[in-house]
């Protein structure tokens, strides 16, 4: 009797002719995520099997697989030869600590196996009741299900629990994007959602040293690392925005600070994206959440770039964003109380519905090209 981990994938079957490429990506991503652990890897029809691992590593396997896009669910199973005696033993072993009601569900991929699935399930149910009289059968809503998966190649997998994973698509299967990451709650969630759809990520953060502190930057490094865990690592670009903010502060009406600053951010982001072969910009914007996220503000900041701007949270309520932040464990870090560059020179009354023409007029008071060049020369790159 061998312990194995069954890995199931989700949407890859939609990919028609490209399926082979997707499967190869998923396989490589799984292997990379498990590097350093001892195991052997096998592909069987429709799933992967991890074998020959140390039992005390099981939790580590599962927590690493939780961060691999494209992995839909995982089960820890017992594998035995497809003989009735051995399968029965595996069932009894698998549920030895269980309480309550159960049903047995047999899947017979191997039609040569001697008994039809329904009959075999019934027979196993009888043997389980005999061995564990405290259990009861409930075929409609059991407390647990004993899955018996009789495979074509002469062995059977027995398990009870199906652990849901992140689903989505393999990292790298949907191009590459640049995540504009702040220290807030939203942008790490936006990055995670795009990573889940298979996008490889790099990240860009603007800070306003000395108005913002080293700890504020460290917090963003931590958040970027957490997002990077879903994309097999991440490169973080850090740019100093201080001069740009000071110039806006000096030369433009106070209420234009955020509107103009966001246009600079997008322009700089696009240059960095293009220089690094990235195909899209990603922000954590959510419609109407704050003054800088009204449709007029989004139009103003989005109109300075030609790359697509992906805003996966555009229609999310904050409460739902927070739920995902908690689930991916970025929330606790995001709420640490450090200042953000957007809070420096914060106007009392930011523009809610900026008029594009007026915005461009104000912008023409600044030496935009020079300011962007200076900002780009402040770039620091951190590989995470
Ligand atoms: P978040 O929770 O992601 O900080 P927010 O609700 O604070 O978002 P804004 O401050 O308006 O909203 O920022 C909107 C988006 O702009 C962010 O989600 C992020 O993508 C980008 N952004 C904001 N500040 C920065 C920054 N300092 N560096 C890089 N990107 C930023
Ligand atoms: Mg923010």
Tab-separated table of C-alpha atoms and ligand atoms in Angstrom:
chain	number	residue	atom	x	y	z
A	1	UNK	CA	0.000	0.000	0.000
A	2	UNK	CA	1.548	3.271	-1.161
A	3	UNK	CA	0.613	6.795	-0.261
A	4	UNK	CA	0.283	9.031	-3.330
A	5	UNK	CA	-0.891	12.576	-4.034
A	6	UNK	CA	-3.378	12.936	-6.895
A	7	UNK	CA	-3.233	16.280	-8.708
A	8	UNK	CA	-6.195	17.240	-10.885
A	9	UNK	CA	-6.196	20.144	-13.288
A	10	UNK	CA	-9.067	22.378	-14.287
A	11	UNK	CA	-9.592	24.288	-17.486
A	12	UNK	CA	-6.846	22.846	-19.638
A	13	UNK	CA	-9.276	20.618	-21.461
A	14	UNK	CA	-10.674	23.766	-23.105
A	15	UNK	CA	-7.490	24.402	-24.949
A	16	UNK	CA	-7.922	22.141	-27.992
A	17	UNK	CA	-4.767	21.836	-30.037
A	18	UNK	CA	-2.696	23.824	-27.529
A	19	UNK	CA	-3.478	21.426	-24.759
A	20	UNK	CA	-0.111	19.695	-24.964
A	21	UNK	CA	1.728	22.995	-24.470
A	22	UNK	CA	-0.465	23.902	-21.502
A	23	UNK	CA	0.042	20.529	-19.893
A	24	UNK	CA	3.792	20.800	-20.278
A	25	UNK	CA	3.715	24.267	-18.632
A	26	UNK	CA	1.633	22.983	-15.767
A	27	UNK	CA	3.902	20.003	-15.305
A	28	UNK	CA	7.019	22.214	-15.242
A	29	UNK	CA	5.368	24.693	-12.847
A	30	UNK	CA	4.358	21.884	-10.479
A	31	UNK	CA	7.857	20.407	-10.513
A	32	UNK	CA	9.451	23.828	-9.916
A	33	UNK	CA	7.131	24.563	-7.035
A	34	UNK	CA	8.083	21.247	-5.411
A	35	UNK	CA	11.830	21.618	-5.881
A	36	UNK	CA	13.846	20.482	-2.883
A	37	UNK	CA	11.312	17.799	-1.913
A	38	UNK	CA	11.887	14.100	-2.676
A	39	UNK	CA	9.279	12.523	-4.945
A	40	UNK	CA	8.608	10.917	-8.296
A	41	UNK	CA	6.140	12.369	-10.752
A	42	UNK	CA	3.836	10.431	-13.030
A	43	UNK	CA	1.195	11.442	-15.535
A	44	UNK	CA	-1.859	9.219	-15.722
A	45	UNK	CA	-4.923	9.886	-17.813
A	46	UNK	CA	-6.414	13.202	-16.766
A	47	UNK	CA	-4.213	13.742	-13.708
A	48	UNK	CA	-0.765	13.597	-12.162
A	49	UNK	CA	0.476	11.390	-9.375
A	50	UNK	CA	3.171	12.267	-6.879
A	51	UNK	CA	4.767	9.118	-5.492
A	52	UNK	CA	7.687	8.012	-3.336
A	53	UNK	CA	7.642	11.014	-1.002
A	54	UNK	CA	8.171	11.322	2.734
A	55	UNK	CA	4.886	11.241	4.582
A	56	UNK	CA	5.888	14.072	6.879
A	57	UNK	CA	6.186	16.327	3.809
A	58	UNK	CA	2.505	15.954	2.834
A	59	UNK	CA	1.429	19.326	4.278
A	60	UNK	CA	4.347	21.023	2.553
A	61	UNK	CA	3.352	19.452	-0.797
A	62	UNK	CA	-0.205	20.673	-0.384
A	63	UNK	CA	0.669	24.223	0.634
A	64	UNK	CA	3.061	24.539	-2.305
A	65	UNK	CA	0.541	23.107	-4.783
A	66	UNK	CA	-2.013	25.645	-3.534
A	67	UNK	CA	0.053	28.315	-5.293
A	68	UNK	CA	0.319	26.620	-8.678
A	69	UNK	CA	-2.149	28.082	-11.195
A	70	UNK	CA	-4.009	25.388	-13.116
A	71	UNK	CA	-4.069	22.902	-10.233
A	72	UNK	CA	-7.733	22.395	-9.458
A	73	UNK	CA	-7.774	19.900	-6.617
A	74	UNK	CA	-5.578	17.450	-4.763
A	75	UNK	CA	-6.209	14.241	-2.817
A	76	UNK	CA	-3.932	12.190	-0.652
A	77	UNK	CA	-4.721	8.582	-1.566
A	78	UNK	CA	-3.635	5.009	-0.996
A	79	UNK	CA	-2.595	3.145	-4.127
A	80	UNK	CA	-2.979	-0.653	-4.282
A	81	UNK	CA	-3.119	-3.346	-6.982
A	82	UNK	CA	-6.671	-3.712	-8.293
A	83	UNK	CA	-7.523	-6.781	-6.220
A	84	UNK	CA	-10.648	-6.870	-4.087
A	85	UNK	CA	-8.808	-7.835	-0.903
A	86	UNK	CA	-6.234	-5.076	-1.263
A	87	UNK	CA	-8.801	-2.431	-2.157
A	88	UNK	CA	-10.850	-3.374	0.895
A	89	UNK	CA	-7.783	-3.052	3.138
A	90	UNK	CA	-7.039	0.370	1.619
A	91	UNK	CA	-10.589	1.555	2.313
A	92	UNK	CA	-10.448	0.405	5.938
A	93	UNK	CA	-7.054	2.036	6.436
A	94	UNK	CA	-8.143	5.319	4.817
A	95	UNK	CA	-11.175	5.803	7.066
A	96	UNK	CA	-9.870	4.323	10.274
A	97	UNK	CA	-10.281	7.617	12.195
A	98	UNK	CA	-13.576	8.700	10.602
A	99	UNK	CA	-16.929	9.134	12.344
A	100	UNK	CA	-20.484	9.612	11.090
A	101	UNK	CA	-22.106	8.625	7.807
A	102	UNK	CA	-20.490	7.626	4.532
A	103	UNK	CA	-20.990	6.305	1.044
A	104	UNK	CA	-18.652	4.480	-1.305
A	105	UNK	CA	-18.260	5.754	-4.841
A	106	UNK	CA	-16.452	3.568	-7.319
A	107	UNK	CA	-15.120	4.821	-10.619
A	108	UNK	CA	-14.125	1.966	-12.902
A	109	UNK	CA	-11.860	3.291	-15.639
A	110	UNK	CA	-10.667	-0.321	-16.022
A	111	UNK	CA	-13.703	-2.087	-17.463
A	112	UNK	CA	-11.842	-5.395	-17.153
A	113	UNK	CA	-12.250	-5.171	-13.401
A	114	UNK	CA	-14.504	-8.038	-12.433
A	115	UNK	CA	-17.461	-6.205	-10.864
A	116	UNK	CA	-19.682	-3.283	-11.975
A	117	UNK	CA	-19.083	-0.072	-9.993
A	118	UNK	CA	-22.409	0.013	-8.168
A	119	UNK	CA	-22.151	-3.581	-7.012
A	120	UNK	CA	-18.575	-3.101	-5.899
A	121	UNK	CA	-19.447	0.049	-3.934
A	122	UNK	CA	-22.221	-1.842	-2.195
A	123	UNK	CA	-19.929	-4.736	-1.375
A	124	UNK	CA	-17.263	-2.432	0.035
A	125	UNK	CA	-19.904	-0.555	2.059
A	126	UNK	CA	-20.936	-3.845	3.658
A	127	UNK	CA	-17.340	-4.690	4.574
A	128	UNK	CA	-16.768	-1.233	6.032
A	129	UNK	CA	-19.884	-1.506	8.224
A	130	UNK	CA	-18.719	-4.873	9.478
A	131	UNK	CA	-15.280	-3.566	10.393
A	132	UNK	CA	-16.508	-0.248	11.806
A	133	UNK	CA	-20.010	-0.762	13.244
A	134	UNK	CA	-20.070	2.833	14.601
A	135	UNK	CA	-20.330	4.165	11.023
A	136	UNK	CA	-23.575	4.438	9.033
A	137	UNK	CA	-24.357	4.572	5.332
A	138	UNK	CA	-26.047	7.647	3.893
A	139	UNK	CA	-25.976	7.759	0.118
A	140	UNK	CA	-27.678	11.173	-0.140
A	141	UNK	CA	-25.681	13.458	2.134
A	142	UNK	CA	-22.885	11.511	3.768
A	143	UNK	CA	-20.354	13.084	6.140
A	144	UNK	CA	-17.636	11.620	3.942
A	145	UNK	CA	-17.288	9.674	0.695
A	146	UNK	CA	-14.868	6.842	0.126
A	147	UNK	CA	-13.658	7.244	-3.441
A	148	UNK	CA	-12.421	4.099	-5.149
A	149	UNK	CA	-10.818	4.905	-8.485
A	150	UNK	CA	-9.947	1.742	-10.419
A	151	UNK	CA	-7.382	2.814	-13.018
A	152	UNK	CA	-6.696	1.140	-16.363
A	153	UNK	CA	-3.170	0.076	-15.541
A	154	UNK	CA	-4.028	-2.428	-12.833
A	155	UNK	CA	-4.004	-0.318	-9.675
A	156	UNK	CA	-6.631	1.488	-7.627
A	157	UNK	CA	-6.594	4.801	-5.769
A	158	UNK	CA	-8.580	5.111	-2.534
A	159	UNK	CA	-9.218	8.459	-0.804
A	160	UNK	CA	-11.847	10.454	1.020
A	161	UNK	CA	-10.900	14.122	0.853
A	162	UNK	CA	-10.720	16.373	-2.189
A	163	UNK	CA	-8.790	19.533	-1.304
A	164	UNK	CA	-9.657	22.492	-3.538
A	165	UNK	CA	-6.688	24.407	-4.974
A	166	UNK	CA	-6.489	27.754	-6.777
A	167	UNK	CA	-7.637	26.534	-10.205
A	168	UNK	CA	-7.114	28.966	-13.084
A	169	UNK	CA	-4.390	28.472	-15.674
A	170	UNK	CA	-0.673	27.636	-15.583
A	171	UNK	CA	1.584	30.610	-14.927
A	172	UNK	CA	3.066	31.746	-18.224
A	173	UNK	CA	0.184	30.522	-20.376
A	174	UNK	CA	-1.452	33.981	-20.634
A	175	UNK	CA	1.387	36.349	-21.398
A	176	UNK	CA	3.223	38.767	-19.106
A	177	UNK	CA	2.026	41.852	-17.272
A	178	UNK	CA	3.349	44.628	-15.043
A	179	UNK	CA	1.510	44.921	-11.734
A	180	UNK	CA	1.414	48.415	-10.240
A	181	UNK	CA	1.741	47.468	-6.622
A	182	UNK	CA	1.135	49.795	-3.697
A	183	UNK	CA	1.204	48.838	-0.048
A	184	UNK	CA	-2.580	48.636	-0.021
A	185	UNK	CA	-5.067	45.793	0.040
A	186	UNK	CA	-6.189	45.903	-3.578
A	187	UNK	CA	-3.160	45.684	-5.832
A	188	UNK	CA	-1.767	42.407	-4.400
A	189	UNK	CA	-5.222	40.864	-4.924
A	190	UNK	CA	-5.302	42.197	-8.498
A	191	UNK	CA	-1.892	40.589	-9.104
A	192	UNK	CA	-3.021	37.300	-7.648
A	193	UNK	CA	-6.126	37.223	-9.865
A	194	UNK	CA	-4.099	37.824	-13.024
A	195	UNK	CA	-1.515	35.225	-11.921
A	196	UNK	CA	-4.396	32.834	-11.444
A	197	UNK	CA	-5.418	33.413	-15.064
A	198	UNK	CA	-1.945	32.359	-16.143
A	199	UNK	CA	-0.230	35.721	-16.478
A	200	UNK	CA	3.443	35.951	-15.573
A	201	UNK	CA	4.090	39.099	-13.531
A	202	UNK	CA	6.652	41.725	-12.812
A	203	UNK	CA	5.787	44.445	-10.302
A	204	UNK	CA	6.356	48.195	-10.128
A	205	UNK	CA	6.227	50.300	-6.987
A	206	UNK	CA	6.528	54.058	-6.628
A	207	UNK	CA	7.803	55.489	-3.408
A	208	UNK	CA	8.390	59.049	-2.259
A	209	UNK	CA	11.553	58.831	-0.239
A	210	UNK	CA	12.168	60.724	2.120
A	211	UNK	CA	8.452	61.399	2.601
A	212	UNK	CA	7.850	57.659	2.710
A	213	UNK	CA	9.982	55.419	4.876
A	214	UNK	CA	12.149	52.370	4.332
A	215	UNK	CA	9.577	50.279	6.240
A	216	UNK	CA	6.876	51.341	3.769
A	217	UNK	CA	9.065	49.980	0.971
A	218	UNK	CA	9.850	46.793	2.900
A	219	UNK	CA	6.149	46.177	3.276
A	220	UNK	CA	5.723	46.352	-0.503
A	221	UNK	CA	8.689	44.008	-0.980
A	222	UNK	CA	6.929	41.524	1.323
A	223	UNK	CA	3.653	41.868	-0.576
A	224	UNK	CA	5.364	41.482	-3.953
A	225	UNK	CA	7.037	38.325	-2.680
A	226	UNK	CA	3.657	36.931	-1.641
A	227	UNK	CA	2.199	37.631	-5.086
A	228	UNK	CA	5.376	36.242	-6.679
A	229	UNK	CA	4.765	32.909	-4.970
A	230	UNK	CA	1.977	32.400	-7.531
A	231	UNK	CA	4.157	33.177	-10.539
A	232	UNK	CA	7.360	31.335	-9.722
A	233	UNK	CA	9.090	34.488	-8.417
A	234	UNK	CA	8.759	38.138	-9.324
A	235	UNK	CA	10.974	41.048	-10.347
A	236	UNK	CA	10.101	44.255	-8.469
A	237	UNK	CA	10.933	47.614	-10.032
A	238	UNK	CA	11.052	50.511	-7.581
A	239	UNK	CA	10.888	54.097	-8.811
A	240	UNK	CA	11.189	57.337	-6.850
A	241	UNK	CA	8.274	59.662	-7.515
A	242	UNK	CA	9.362	62.422	-5.169
A	243	UNK	CA	10.596	64.944	-7.729
A	244	UNK	CA	7.445	64.557	-9.810
A	245	UNK	CA	5.242	65.150	-6.778
A	246	UNK	CA	7.260	68.169	-5.707
A	247	UNK	CA	7.040	69.669	-9.182
A	248	UNK	CA	3.279	69.125	-9.379
A	249	UNK	CA	2.962	70.631	-5.898
A	250	UNK	CA	4.961	73.686	-6.963
A	251	UNK	CA	3.393	74.271	-10.379
A	252	UNK	CA	-0.182	73.019	-10.400
A	253	UNK	CA	-3.346	73.587	-8.379
A	254	UNK	CA	-3.514	71.401	-5.297
A	255	UNK	CA	-6.576	69.424	-6.400
A	256	UNK	CA	-4.714	68.140	-9.501
A	257	UNK	CA	-2.027	66.327	-7.489
A	258	UNK	CA	-3.465	62.821	-7.650
A	259	UNK	CA	-4.822	63.111	-11.183
A	260	UNK	CA	-1.484	64.264	-12.577
A	261	UNK	CA	0.563	61.899	-10.450
A	262	UNK	CA	-1.443	58.927	-11.697
A	263	UNK	CA	-0.798	59.922	-15.303
A	264	UNK	CA	2.941	59.985	-14.573
A	265	UNK	CA	2.695	56.576	-12.925
A	266	UNK	CA	0.992	55.088	-15.965
A	267	UNK	CA	3.439	56.623	-18.424
A	268	UNK	CA	6.426	55.359	-16.453
A	269	UNK	CA	4.799	51.945	-16.051
A	270	UNK	CA	4.303	51.663	-19.777
A	271	UNK	CA	7.945	52.449	-20.498
A	272	UNK	CA	9.119	49.864	-17.978
A	273	UNK	CA	6.660	47.297	-19.349
A	274	UNK	CA	7.784	47.815	-22.921
A	275	UNK	CA	11.471	47.687	-21.956
A	276	UNK	CA	10.878	44.360	-20.251
A	277	UNK	CA	8.697	42.701	-22.877
A	278	UNK	CA	5.527	42.948	-20.765
A	279	UNK	CA	2.221	43.122	-22.597
A	280	UNK	CA	-0.179	44.800	-20.169
A	281	UNK	CA	-0.411	47.014	-17.086
A	282	UNK	CA	-2.376	45.740	-14.091
A	283	UNK	CA	-3.870	47.928	-11.371
A	284	UNK	CA	-6.013	47.311	-8.302
A	285	UNK	CA	-8.543	49.966	-9.275
A	286	UNK	CA	-12.188	49.413	-8.399
A	287	UNK	CA	-14.832	51.669	-9.908
A	288	UNK	CA	-15.939	54.438	-7.585
A	289	UNK	CA	-13.862	53.292	-4.621
A	290	UNK	CA	-12.080	56.645	-4.243
A	291	UNK	CA	-11.836	59.935	-6.166
A	292	UNK	CA	-9.005	58.580	-8.328
A	293	UNK	CA	-11.161	55.658	-9.429
A	294	UNK	CA	-14.206	57.331	-10.931
A	295	UNK	CA	-14.742	56.626	-14.612
A	296	UNK	CA	-13.432	60.141	-15.385
A	297	UNK	CA	-10.272	59.598	-13.330
A	298	UNK	CA	-9.673	56.182	-14.852
A	299	UNK	CA	-10.122	57.684	-18.302
A	300	UNK	CA	-7.614	60.413	-17.477
A	301	UNK	CA	-4.916	58.034	-16.230
A	302	UNK	CA	-5.637	55.326	-18.801
A	303	UNK	CA	-5.521	57.697	-21.765
A	304	UNK	CA	-1.755	58.252	-21.523
A	305	UNK	CA	-0.850	54.669	-22.421
A	306	UNK	CA	-1.347	52.384	-25.405
A	307	UNK	CA	-0.806	49.066	-23.635
A	308	UNK	CA	-3.983	47.434	-22.335
A	309	UNK	CA	-4.669	48.291	-18.686
A	310	UNK	CA	-6.140	45.296	-16.880
A	311	UNK	CA	-8.197	46.099	-13.795
A	312	UNK	CA	-9.381	42.758	-12.468
A	313	UNK	CA	-11.054	44.364	-9.429
A	314	UNK	CA	-12.998	46.985	-11.349
A	315	UNK	CA	-16.386	45.542	-10.351
A	316	UNK	CA	-15.461	44.153	-6.937
A	317	UNK	CA	-16.804	45.440	-3.634
A	318	UNK	CA	-14.131	46.161	-1.032
A	319	UNK	CA	-15.517	43.460	1.227
A	320	UNK	CA	-15.003	40.839	-1.482
A	321	UNK	CA	-11.493	42.092	-2.198
A	322	UNK	CA	-10.701	41.763	1.502
A	323	UNK	CA	-11.959	38.168	1.493
A	324	UNK	CA	-9.486	37.252	-1.232
A	325	UNK	CA	-6.703	39.212	0.520
A	326	UNK	CA	-7.359	37.132	3.635
A	327	UNK	CA	-7.426	33.921	1.702
A	328	UNK	CA	-4.066	34.624	0.003
A	329	UNK	CA	-2.724	35.960	3.320
A	330	UNK	CA	-1.715	39.413	2.095
A	331	UNK	CA	-4.309	41.209	4.219
A	332	UNK	CA	-2.381	41.354	7.497
A	333	UNK	CA	0.637	42.864	5.737
A	334	UNK	CA	-1.466	45.270	3.655
A	335	UNK	CA	-3.060	46.836	6.721
A	336	UNK	CA	0.242	47.629	8.429
A	337	UNK	CA	0.076	51.377	8.961
A	338	UNK	CA	2.831	52.730	6.717
A	339	UNK	CA	2.512	55.837	4.595
A	340	UNK	CA	2.053	55.524	0.832
A	341	UNK	CA	3.273	57.884	-1.873
A	342	UNK	CA	-0.377	58.723	-2.628
A	343	UNK	CA	-0.777	60.101	0.888
A	344	UNK	CA	2.081	62.567	0.412
A	345	UNK	CA	0.848	66.001	-0.706
A	346	UNK	CA	-2.673	64.625	-0.457
A	347	UNK	CA	-5.089	67.372	-1.567
A	348	UNK	CA	-8.025	68.220	0.685
A	349	UNK	CA	-10.377	68.030	-2.284
A	350	UNK	CA	-9.022	65.777	-5.036
A	351	UNK	CA	-10.711	66.023	-8.429
A	352	UNK	CA	-13.542	63.562	-8.665
A	353	UNK	CA	-14.407	64.154	-12.297
A	354	UNK	CA	-11.265	65.531	-13.927
A	355	UNK	CA	-11.791	67.224	-17.267
A	356	UNK	CA	-9.210	65.782	-19.629
A	357	UNK	CA	-8.596	69.074	-21.425
A	358	UNK	CA	-7.952	70.958	-18.164
A	359	UNK	CA	-5.747	68.145	-16.909
A	360	UNK	CA	-3.605	68.337	-20.026
A	361	UNK	CA	-3.389	72.102	-19.693
A	362	UNK	CA	-2.085	71.797	-16.135
A	363	UNK	CA	0.297	69.053	-17.215
A	364	UNK	CA	1.786	71.344	-19.851
A	365	UNK	CA	3.192	73.468	-16.999
A	366	UNK	CA	5.579	70.620	-16.257
A	367	UNK	CA	8.628	69.287	-18.072
A	368	UNK	CA	7.041	65.870	-18.387
A	369	UNK	CA	9.780	64.219	-20.425
A	370	UNK	CA	12.602	65.308	-18.172
A	371	UNK	CA	10.706	64.336	-15.026
A	372	UNK	CA	10.026	60.877	-16.454
A	373	UNK	CA	13.655	60.482	-17.481
A	374	UNK	CA	14.812	61.408	-13.968
A	375	UNK	CA	12.318	59.064	-12.371
A	376	UNK	CA	13.427	56.200	-14.633
A	377	UNK	CA	17.036	56.782	-13.656
A	378	UNK	CA	16.080	56.199	-10.022
A	379	UNK	CA	14.967	52.642	-10.821
A	380	UNK	CA	15.991	49.945	-8.397
A	381	UNK	CA	15.370	46.307	-9.288
A	382	UNK	CA	14.752	43.658	-6.651
A	383	UNK	CA	14.519	39.977	-7.664
A	384	UNK	CA	12.159	38.130	-5.359
B	1	LIG	P1	-4.411	49.660	-3.239
B	1	LIG	O1	-5.205	49.042	-2.143
B	1	LIG	O2	-3.961	48.681	-4.279
B	1	LIG	O3	-3.338	50.556	-2.708
B	1	LIG	P2	-6.149	51.884	-3.383
B	1	LIG	O4	-7.529	51.503	-3.050
B	1	LIG	O5	-5.297	52.471	-2.328
B	1	LIG	O6	-5.435	50.607	-4.008
B	1	LIG	P3	-5.290	53.958	-5.201
B	1	LIG	O7	-4.361	54.534	-4.225
B	1	LIG	O8	-6.209	54.866	-5.966
B	1	LIG	O9	-6.251	52.839	-4.627
B	1	LIG	O10	-4.483	53.133	-6.233
B	1	LIG	C1	-5.095	52.511	-7.312
B	1	LIG	C2	-4.093	51.597	-7.974
B	1	LIG	O11	-2.965	52.335	-8.423
B	1	LIG	C3	-3.506	50.588	-7.029
B	1	LIG	O12	-4.326	49.451	-6.896
B	1	LIG	C4	-2.199	50.271	-7.688
B	1	LIG	O13	-2.380	49.378	-8.775
B	1	LIG	C5	-1.778	51.626	-8.228
B	1	LIG	N1	-0.931	52.311	-7.245
B	1	LIG	C6	-1.291	53.151	-6.248
B	1	LIG	N2	-0.233	53.562	-5.517
B	1	LIG	C7	0.855	52.979	-6.093
B	1	LIG	C8	2.253	52.990	-5.814
B	1	LIG	N3	2.759	53.676	-4.802
B	1	LIG	N4	3.065	52.262	-6.610
B	1	LIG	C9	2.568	51.542	-7.637
B	1	LIG	N5	1.268	51.479	-7.931
B	1	LIG	C10	0.416	52.185	-7.179
B	2	LIG	MG1	-3.327	52.489	-2.024
